[in-house]
Coordinates of C-alpha atoms and ligand atoms in Angstrom, one line a residue:
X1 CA 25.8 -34.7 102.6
X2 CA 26.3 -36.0 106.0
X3 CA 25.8 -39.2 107.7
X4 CA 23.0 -37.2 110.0
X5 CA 21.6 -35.5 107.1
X6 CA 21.3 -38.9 105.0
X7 CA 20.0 -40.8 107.6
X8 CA 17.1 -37.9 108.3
X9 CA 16.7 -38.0 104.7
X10 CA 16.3 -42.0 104.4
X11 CA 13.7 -41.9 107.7
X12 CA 11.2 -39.7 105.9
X13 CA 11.4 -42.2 102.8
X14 CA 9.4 -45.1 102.2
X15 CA 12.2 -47.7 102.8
X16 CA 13.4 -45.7 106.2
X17 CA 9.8 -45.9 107.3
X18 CA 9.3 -49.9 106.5
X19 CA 12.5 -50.3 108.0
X20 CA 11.5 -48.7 111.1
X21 CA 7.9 -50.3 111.3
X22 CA 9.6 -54.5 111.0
X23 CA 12.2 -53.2 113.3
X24 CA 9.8 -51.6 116.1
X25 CA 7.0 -54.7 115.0
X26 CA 10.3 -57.9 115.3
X27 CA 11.5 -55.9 118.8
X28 CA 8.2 -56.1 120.5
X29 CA 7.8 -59.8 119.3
X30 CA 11.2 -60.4 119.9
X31 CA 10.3 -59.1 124.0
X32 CA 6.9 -60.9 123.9
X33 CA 8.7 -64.3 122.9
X34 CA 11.7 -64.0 125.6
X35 CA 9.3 -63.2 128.2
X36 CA 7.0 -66.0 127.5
X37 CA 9.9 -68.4 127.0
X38 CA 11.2 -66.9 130.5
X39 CA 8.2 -67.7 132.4
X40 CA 8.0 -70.6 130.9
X41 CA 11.6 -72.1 131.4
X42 CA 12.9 -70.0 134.2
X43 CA 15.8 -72.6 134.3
X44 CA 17.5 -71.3 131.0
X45 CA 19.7 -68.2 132.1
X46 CA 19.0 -64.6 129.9
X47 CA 22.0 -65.0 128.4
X48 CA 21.3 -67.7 126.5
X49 CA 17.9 -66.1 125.5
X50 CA 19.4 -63.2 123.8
X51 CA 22.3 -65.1 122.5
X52 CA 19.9 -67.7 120.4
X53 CA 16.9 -65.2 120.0
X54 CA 18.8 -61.8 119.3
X55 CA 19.9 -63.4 115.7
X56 CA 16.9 -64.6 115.0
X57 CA 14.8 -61.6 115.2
X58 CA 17.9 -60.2 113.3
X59 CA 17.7 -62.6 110.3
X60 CA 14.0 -62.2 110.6
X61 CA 13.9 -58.7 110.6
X62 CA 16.1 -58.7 108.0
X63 CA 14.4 -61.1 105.4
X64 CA 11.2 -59.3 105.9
X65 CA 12.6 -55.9 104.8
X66 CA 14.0 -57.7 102.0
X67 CA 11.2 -59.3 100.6
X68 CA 9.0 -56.0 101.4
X69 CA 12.1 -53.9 99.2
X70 CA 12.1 -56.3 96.3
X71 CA 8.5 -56.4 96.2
X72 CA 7.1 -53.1 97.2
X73 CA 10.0 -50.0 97.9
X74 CA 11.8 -50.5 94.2
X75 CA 9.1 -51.1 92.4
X76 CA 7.7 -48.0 93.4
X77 CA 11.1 -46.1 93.2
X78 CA 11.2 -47.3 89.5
X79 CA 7.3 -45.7 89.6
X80 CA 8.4 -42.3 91.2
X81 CA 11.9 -42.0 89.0
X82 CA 9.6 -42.6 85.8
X83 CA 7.2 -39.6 87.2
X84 CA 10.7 -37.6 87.8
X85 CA 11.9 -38.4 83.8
X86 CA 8.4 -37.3 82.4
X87 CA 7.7 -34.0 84.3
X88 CA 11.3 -32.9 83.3
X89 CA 10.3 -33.9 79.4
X90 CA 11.4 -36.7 79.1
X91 CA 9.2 -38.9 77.4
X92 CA 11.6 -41.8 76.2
X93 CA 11.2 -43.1 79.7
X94 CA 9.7 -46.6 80.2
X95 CA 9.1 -48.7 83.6
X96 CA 10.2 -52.1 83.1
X97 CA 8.0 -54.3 85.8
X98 CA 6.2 -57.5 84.6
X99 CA 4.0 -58.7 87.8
X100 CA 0.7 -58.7 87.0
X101 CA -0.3 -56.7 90.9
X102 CA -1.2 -53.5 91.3
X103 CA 2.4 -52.0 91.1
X104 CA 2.4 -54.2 87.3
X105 CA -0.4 -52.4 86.5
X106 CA 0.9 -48.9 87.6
X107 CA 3.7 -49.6 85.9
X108 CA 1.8 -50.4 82.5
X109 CA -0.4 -47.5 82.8
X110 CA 2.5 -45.2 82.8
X111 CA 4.1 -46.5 79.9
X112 CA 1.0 -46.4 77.8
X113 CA 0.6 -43.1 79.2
X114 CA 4.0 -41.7 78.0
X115 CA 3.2 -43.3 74.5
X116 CA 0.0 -41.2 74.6
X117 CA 2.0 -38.5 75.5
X118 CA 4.9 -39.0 73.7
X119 CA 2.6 -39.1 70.2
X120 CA 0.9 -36.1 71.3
X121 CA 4.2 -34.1 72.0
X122 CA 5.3 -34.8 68.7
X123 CA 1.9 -34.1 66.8
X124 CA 2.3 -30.5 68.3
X125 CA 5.2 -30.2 67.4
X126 CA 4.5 -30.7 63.8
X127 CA 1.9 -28.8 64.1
X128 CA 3.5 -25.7 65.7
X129 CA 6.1 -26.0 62.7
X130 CA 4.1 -25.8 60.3
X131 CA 2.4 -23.0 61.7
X132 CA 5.4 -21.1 61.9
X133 CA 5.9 -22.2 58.1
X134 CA 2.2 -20.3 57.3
X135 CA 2.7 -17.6 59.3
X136 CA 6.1 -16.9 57.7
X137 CA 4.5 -17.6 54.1
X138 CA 1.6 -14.8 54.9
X139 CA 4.2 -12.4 56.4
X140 CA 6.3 -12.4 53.3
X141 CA 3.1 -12.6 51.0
X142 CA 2.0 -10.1 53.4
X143 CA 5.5 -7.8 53.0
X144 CA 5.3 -8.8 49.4
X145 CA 2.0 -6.9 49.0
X146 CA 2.7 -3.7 51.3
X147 CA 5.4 -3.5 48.8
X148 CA 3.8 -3.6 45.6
X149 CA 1.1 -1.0 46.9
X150 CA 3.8 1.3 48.2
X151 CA 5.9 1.3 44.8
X152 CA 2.3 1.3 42.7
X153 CA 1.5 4.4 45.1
X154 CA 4.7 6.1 44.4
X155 CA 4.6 5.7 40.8
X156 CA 1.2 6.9 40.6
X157 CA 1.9 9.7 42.5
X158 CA 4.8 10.1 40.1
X159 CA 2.7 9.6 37.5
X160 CA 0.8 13.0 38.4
X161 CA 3.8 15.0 38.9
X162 CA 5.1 13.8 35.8
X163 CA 1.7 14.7 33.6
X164 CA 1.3 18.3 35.4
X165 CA 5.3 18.7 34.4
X166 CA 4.9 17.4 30.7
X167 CA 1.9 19.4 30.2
X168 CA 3.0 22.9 31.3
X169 CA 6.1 22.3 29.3
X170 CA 4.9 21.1 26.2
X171 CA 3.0 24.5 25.4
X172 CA 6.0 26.5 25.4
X173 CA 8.3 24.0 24.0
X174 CA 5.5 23.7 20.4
X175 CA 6.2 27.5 20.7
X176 CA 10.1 27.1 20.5
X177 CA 10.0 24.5 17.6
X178 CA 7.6 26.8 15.8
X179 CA 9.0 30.0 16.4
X180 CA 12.6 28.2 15.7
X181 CA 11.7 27.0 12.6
X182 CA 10.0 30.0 11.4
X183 CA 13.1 32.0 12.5
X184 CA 14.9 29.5 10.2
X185 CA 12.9 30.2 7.1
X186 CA 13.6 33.9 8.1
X187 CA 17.1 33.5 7.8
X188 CA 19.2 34.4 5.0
X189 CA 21.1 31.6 3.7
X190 CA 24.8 33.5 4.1
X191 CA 23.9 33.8 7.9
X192 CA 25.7 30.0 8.6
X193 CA 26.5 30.6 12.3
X194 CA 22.5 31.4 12.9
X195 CA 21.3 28.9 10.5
X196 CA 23.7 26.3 12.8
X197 CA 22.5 27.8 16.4
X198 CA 18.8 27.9 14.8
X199 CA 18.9 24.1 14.3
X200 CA 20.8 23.2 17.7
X201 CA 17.8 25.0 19.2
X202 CA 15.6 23.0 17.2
X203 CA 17.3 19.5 17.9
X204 CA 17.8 20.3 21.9
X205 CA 14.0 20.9 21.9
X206 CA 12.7 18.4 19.8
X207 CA 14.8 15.9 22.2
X208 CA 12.9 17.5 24.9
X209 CA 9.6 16.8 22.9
X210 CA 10.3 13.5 22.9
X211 CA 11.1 13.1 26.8
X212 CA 7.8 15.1 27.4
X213 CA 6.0 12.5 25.3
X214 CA 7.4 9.7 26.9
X215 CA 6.3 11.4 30.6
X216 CA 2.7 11.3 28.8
X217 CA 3.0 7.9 28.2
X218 CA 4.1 7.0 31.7
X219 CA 1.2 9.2 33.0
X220 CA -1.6 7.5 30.8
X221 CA -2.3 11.2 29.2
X222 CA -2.1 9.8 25.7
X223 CA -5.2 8.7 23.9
X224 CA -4.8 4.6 22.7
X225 CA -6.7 2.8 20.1
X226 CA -8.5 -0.7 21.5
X227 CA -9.6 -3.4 19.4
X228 CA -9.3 -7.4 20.3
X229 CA -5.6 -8.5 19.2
X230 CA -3.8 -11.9 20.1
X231 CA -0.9 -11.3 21.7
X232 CA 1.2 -14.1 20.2
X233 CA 0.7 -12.3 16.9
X234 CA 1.9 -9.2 18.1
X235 CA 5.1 -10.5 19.6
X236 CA 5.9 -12.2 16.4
X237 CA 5.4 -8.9 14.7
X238 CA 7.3 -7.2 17.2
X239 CA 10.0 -9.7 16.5
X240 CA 10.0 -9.8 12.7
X241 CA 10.7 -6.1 13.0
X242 CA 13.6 -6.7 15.8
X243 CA 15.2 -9.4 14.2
X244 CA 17.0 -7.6 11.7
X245 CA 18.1 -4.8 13.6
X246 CA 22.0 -5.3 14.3
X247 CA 21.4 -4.7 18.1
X248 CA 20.0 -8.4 17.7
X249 CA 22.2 -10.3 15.1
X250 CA 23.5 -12.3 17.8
X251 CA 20.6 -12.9 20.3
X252 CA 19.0 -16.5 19.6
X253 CA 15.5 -16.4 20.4
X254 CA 13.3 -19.3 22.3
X255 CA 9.9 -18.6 21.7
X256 CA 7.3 -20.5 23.9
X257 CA 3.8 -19.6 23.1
X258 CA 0.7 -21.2 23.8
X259 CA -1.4 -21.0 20.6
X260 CA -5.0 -21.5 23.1
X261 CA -4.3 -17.4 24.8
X262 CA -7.6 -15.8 24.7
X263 CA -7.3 -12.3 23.1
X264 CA -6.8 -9.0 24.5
X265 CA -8.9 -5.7 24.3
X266 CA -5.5 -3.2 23.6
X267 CA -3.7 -0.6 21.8
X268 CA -1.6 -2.8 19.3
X269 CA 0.8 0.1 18.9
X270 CA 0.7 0.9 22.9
X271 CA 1.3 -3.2 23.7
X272 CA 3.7 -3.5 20.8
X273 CA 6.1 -0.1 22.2
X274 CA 5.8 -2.4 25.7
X275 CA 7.1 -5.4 24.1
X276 CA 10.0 -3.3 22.3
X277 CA 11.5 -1.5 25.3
X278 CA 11.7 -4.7 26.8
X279 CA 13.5 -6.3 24.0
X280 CA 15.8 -3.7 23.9
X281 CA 16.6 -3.9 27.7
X282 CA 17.4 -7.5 27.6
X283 CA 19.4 -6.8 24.6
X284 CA 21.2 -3.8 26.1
X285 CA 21.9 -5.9 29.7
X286 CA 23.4 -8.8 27.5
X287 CA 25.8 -6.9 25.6
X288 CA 23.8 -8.0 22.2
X289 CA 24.6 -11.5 22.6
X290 CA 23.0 -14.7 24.5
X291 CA 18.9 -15.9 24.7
X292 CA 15.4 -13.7 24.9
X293 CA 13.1 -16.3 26.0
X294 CA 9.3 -15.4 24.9
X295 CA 6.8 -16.9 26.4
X296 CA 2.9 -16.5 26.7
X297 CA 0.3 -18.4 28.8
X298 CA -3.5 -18.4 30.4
X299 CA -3.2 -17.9 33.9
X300 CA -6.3 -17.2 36.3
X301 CA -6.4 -14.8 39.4
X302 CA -8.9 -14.2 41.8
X303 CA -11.6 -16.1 39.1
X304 CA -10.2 -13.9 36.5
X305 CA -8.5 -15.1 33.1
X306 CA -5.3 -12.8 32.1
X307 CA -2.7 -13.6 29.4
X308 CA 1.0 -13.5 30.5
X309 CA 3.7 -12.3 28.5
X310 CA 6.7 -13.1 29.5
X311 CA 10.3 -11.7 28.5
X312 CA 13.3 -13.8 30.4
X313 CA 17.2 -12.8 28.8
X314 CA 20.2 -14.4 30.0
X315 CA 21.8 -11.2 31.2
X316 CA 23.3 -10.4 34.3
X317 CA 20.0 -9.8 35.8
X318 CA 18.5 -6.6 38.1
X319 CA 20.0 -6.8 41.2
X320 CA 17.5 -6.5 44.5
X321 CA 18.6 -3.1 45.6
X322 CA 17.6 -1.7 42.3
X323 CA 14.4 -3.7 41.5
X324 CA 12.1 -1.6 43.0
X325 CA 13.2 1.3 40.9
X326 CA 13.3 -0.1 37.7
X327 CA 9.9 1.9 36.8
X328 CA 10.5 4.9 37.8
X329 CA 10.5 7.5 35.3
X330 CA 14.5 9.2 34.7
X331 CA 15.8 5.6 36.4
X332 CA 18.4 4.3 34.7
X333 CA 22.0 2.7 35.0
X334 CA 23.1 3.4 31.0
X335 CA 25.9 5.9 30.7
X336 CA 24.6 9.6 30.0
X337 CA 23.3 9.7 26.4
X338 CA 22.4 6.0 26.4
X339 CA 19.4 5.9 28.5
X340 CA 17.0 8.2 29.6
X341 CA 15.4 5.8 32.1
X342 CA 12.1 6.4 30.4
X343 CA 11.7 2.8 28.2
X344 CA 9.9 0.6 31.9
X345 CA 8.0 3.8 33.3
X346 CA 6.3 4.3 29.6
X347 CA 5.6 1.0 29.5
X348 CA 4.1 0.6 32.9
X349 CA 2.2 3.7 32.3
X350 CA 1.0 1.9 29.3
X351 CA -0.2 -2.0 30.7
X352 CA -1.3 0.4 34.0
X353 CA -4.1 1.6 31.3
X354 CA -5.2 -1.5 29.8
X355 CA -6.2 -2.3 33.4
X356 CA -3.0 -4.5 33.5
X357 CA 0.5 -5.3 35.8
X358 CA 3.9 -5.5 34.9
X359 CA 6.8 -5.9 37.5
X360 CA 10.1 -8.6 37.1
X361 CA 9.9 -12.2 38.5
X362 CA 12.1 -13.3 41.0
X363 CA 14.5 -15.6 38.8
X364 CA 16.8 -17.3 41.4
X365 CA 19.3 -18.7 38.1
X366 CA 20.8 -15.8 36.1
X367 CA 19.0 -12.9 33.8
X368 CA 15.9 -11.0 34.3
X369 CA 12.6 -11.7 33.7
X370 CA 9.9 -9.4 33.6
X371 CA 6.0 -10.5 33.2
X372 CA 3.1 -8.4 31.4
X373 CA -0.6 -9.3 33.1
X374 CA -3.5 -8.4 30.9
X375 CA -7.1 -9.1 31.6
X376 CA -7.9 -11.9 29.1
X377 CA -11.2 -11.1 26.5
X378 CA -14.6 -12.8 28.1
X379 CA -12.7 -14.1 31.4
X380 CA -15.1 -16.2 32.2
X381 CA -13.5 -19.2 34.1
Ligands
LIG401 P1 16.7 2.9 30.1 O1 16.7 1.7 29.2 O2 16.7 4.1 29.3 O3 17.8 2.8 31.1 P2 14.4 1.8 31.2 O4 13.3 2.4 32.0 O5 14.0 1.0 30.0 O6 15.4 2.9 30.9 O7 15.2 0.8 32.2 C1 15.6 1.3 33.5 C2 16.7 0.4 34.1 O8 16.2 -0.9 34.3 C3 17.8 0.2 33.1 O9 18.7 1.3 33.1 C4 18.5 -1.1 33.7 O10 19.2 -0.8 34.8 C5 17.2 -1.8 34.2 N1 16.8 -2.9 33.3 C6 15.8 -2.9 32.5 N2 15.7 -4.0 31.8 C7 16.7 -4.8 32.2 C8 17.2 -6.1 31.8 N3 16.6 -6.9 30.9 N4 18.3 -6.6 32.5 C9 18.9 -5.8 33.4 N5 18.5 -4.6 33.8 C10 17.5 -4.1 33.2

């Protein structure tokens, strides 16, 4: 900046213009005073007038800005940099003046008003935070749903493709069995190499029996027999019959009912073929060794009572990508022969009937978990 361009700058502010106004005010008193003292000793040469009287209007001048700058221009440049610090956001600011004038007051004003401010800033703040928190709760609640109704579509949809396919091909396939087996009896005895074919025909379609009854299942196309059952008892049944089996001769089990479950109106055999595939999955995922946690609780939904049943191993757990999946009929990650991906998607088809949901809980630690919903007998809560 230059000196011209500073000095333009300081005449257009407050201090430039005081400066000017004692300067212009002292120089016209300073000419009224030599005149008069002139006229009034016109023995004393001007010389000696401007000599004794120039300083003097100098030093008054002088003193009089000063005491006008102390007491007027930097209070109100403290005033005008505060008003600078709080537009740009900052709200730390404070104007340190004590005098109880008008400037004092100003002064205190301000800073109340920044505290004002400064509390309000920060209650939107929280505010717009947790906003943000709720909105980003609902959108994943919201993402959550879309994606339960898009895989509950898809396996209903499934579920109709799959009865239409079981039922066209279980006609013919009671004919192969029969017609096989009659064949059979038809069969001379010597005739080993028929006899052997015969019964290949009859196990490779029996095998395909069972698949179609297990897309039945999925579909909800088999009949079921209700009654009101507790569903503690039935897991303990279910595991009774488990227990023995070598599959779980190393699994330790944790059982965690609670004895106060309302009952169910289900299919005992339906519920119980539920709780076995997923007994079988955990033990499958862990190798036949490590923990089946089995638990069972009230829980209430919408005003409604349900009973949970939940199944938790310490496996390796479904990964994300596939979890979606899981009950799809013909899914499965066993090796050929071992799985026919057919154990969750009979099972859903299954609690889907008794008005019920399954699907696997998130379990952050290792394992899966998978949870059983079913509408709890007089739900009145
Ligand atoms: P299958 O057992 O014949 O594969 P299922 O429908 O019972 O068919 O299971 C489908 C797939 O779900 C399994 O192949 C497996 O990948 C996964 N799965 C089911 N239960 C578990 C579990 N407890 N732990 C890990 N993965 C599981």
């Amino acid at each position: 900046m230059t000196i011209r361009e500073l000095l333009r700058k300081k005449a257009h502010s407050l201090t430039g213009k005081l400066l000017f106004a004692i300067g212009s005010m002292m120089l016209f008193l300073g000419f009224i005073f030599a005149f008069s003292f002139i006229r009034q000793f016109p023995d004393v040469p001007l010389w000696k007038v401007l000599v004794y009287g120039g300083p003097f209007v100098f030093l008054t001048s002088f003193a009089l800005c000063m005491i006008l700058y102390n007491f007027v221009t930097k209070p109100l440049a403290y005033l005008v940099e505060g008003m600078k610090r709080l537009s740009s956001g900052d709200m730390d600011y404070r104007i340190d003046l004590k005098g109880r004038d008008e400037i004092g007051i100003l002064a205190r004003s301000f800073n109340s008003m920044s505290d004002e401010l400064k509390e309000y800033k920060e209650k939107m703040e929280n505010w717009t935070k947790s906003l943000e928190d709720e909105v980003q709760k609902k959108t994943s609640e919201i993402y959550k749903a879309q994606e339960h109704l898009i895989n509950t579509e898809k396996l209903a949809s499934l579920g109709r493709m799959a009865a239409g396919v079981a039922h066209e091909i279980n006609s013919p396939l009671t004919g192969i069995v029969t017609f096989s087996h009659l064949m059979l009896k038809r069969t001379p005895s010597e005739n080993t190499q028929d006899i052997e074919d015969l019964n290949v025909i009859i196990d490779q379609a029996e095998r395909c029996s069972k698949i179609i009854k297990g897309l039945l299942g999925f579909s909800r196309k088999t009949s079921s027999e209700k009654s009101s059952i507790n569903l503690n008892t039935l897991l303990e049944n279910t595991l009774a019959m488990v227990r023995h089996q070598s599959r779980f001769y190393n699994i330790q089990f944790d059982l965690r009912l609670d004895s106060a479950i309302p009952e169910v109106i289900a299919d005992p055999n339906q519920i119980q073929q539920v709780f076995l595939n997923l007994l079988i999955n955990a033990a499958d995922a862990m190798e036949k060794k490590g923990q089946i946690t089995l638990a069972s609780r009230r829980i209430e939904n919408n005003g409604s009572s349900f009973v949970e049943i939940e199944v938790a191993d310490s496996g390796p757990g479904i990964p994300e990508e596939i979890r979606g999946k899981v009950f799809e009929p013909f899914f499965t990650t066993k090796p050929v022969g071992k799985g026919t991906g057919l154990g969750l998607a009979v099972s859903y088809g299954i609690i889907k009937k008794h008005e019920g949901t399954i699907f696997v809980k998130d379990s952050p630690g290792s394992g899966a978990s998978f949870c059983i919903h079913l509408p709890a007998q007089n739900t009145t809560v």
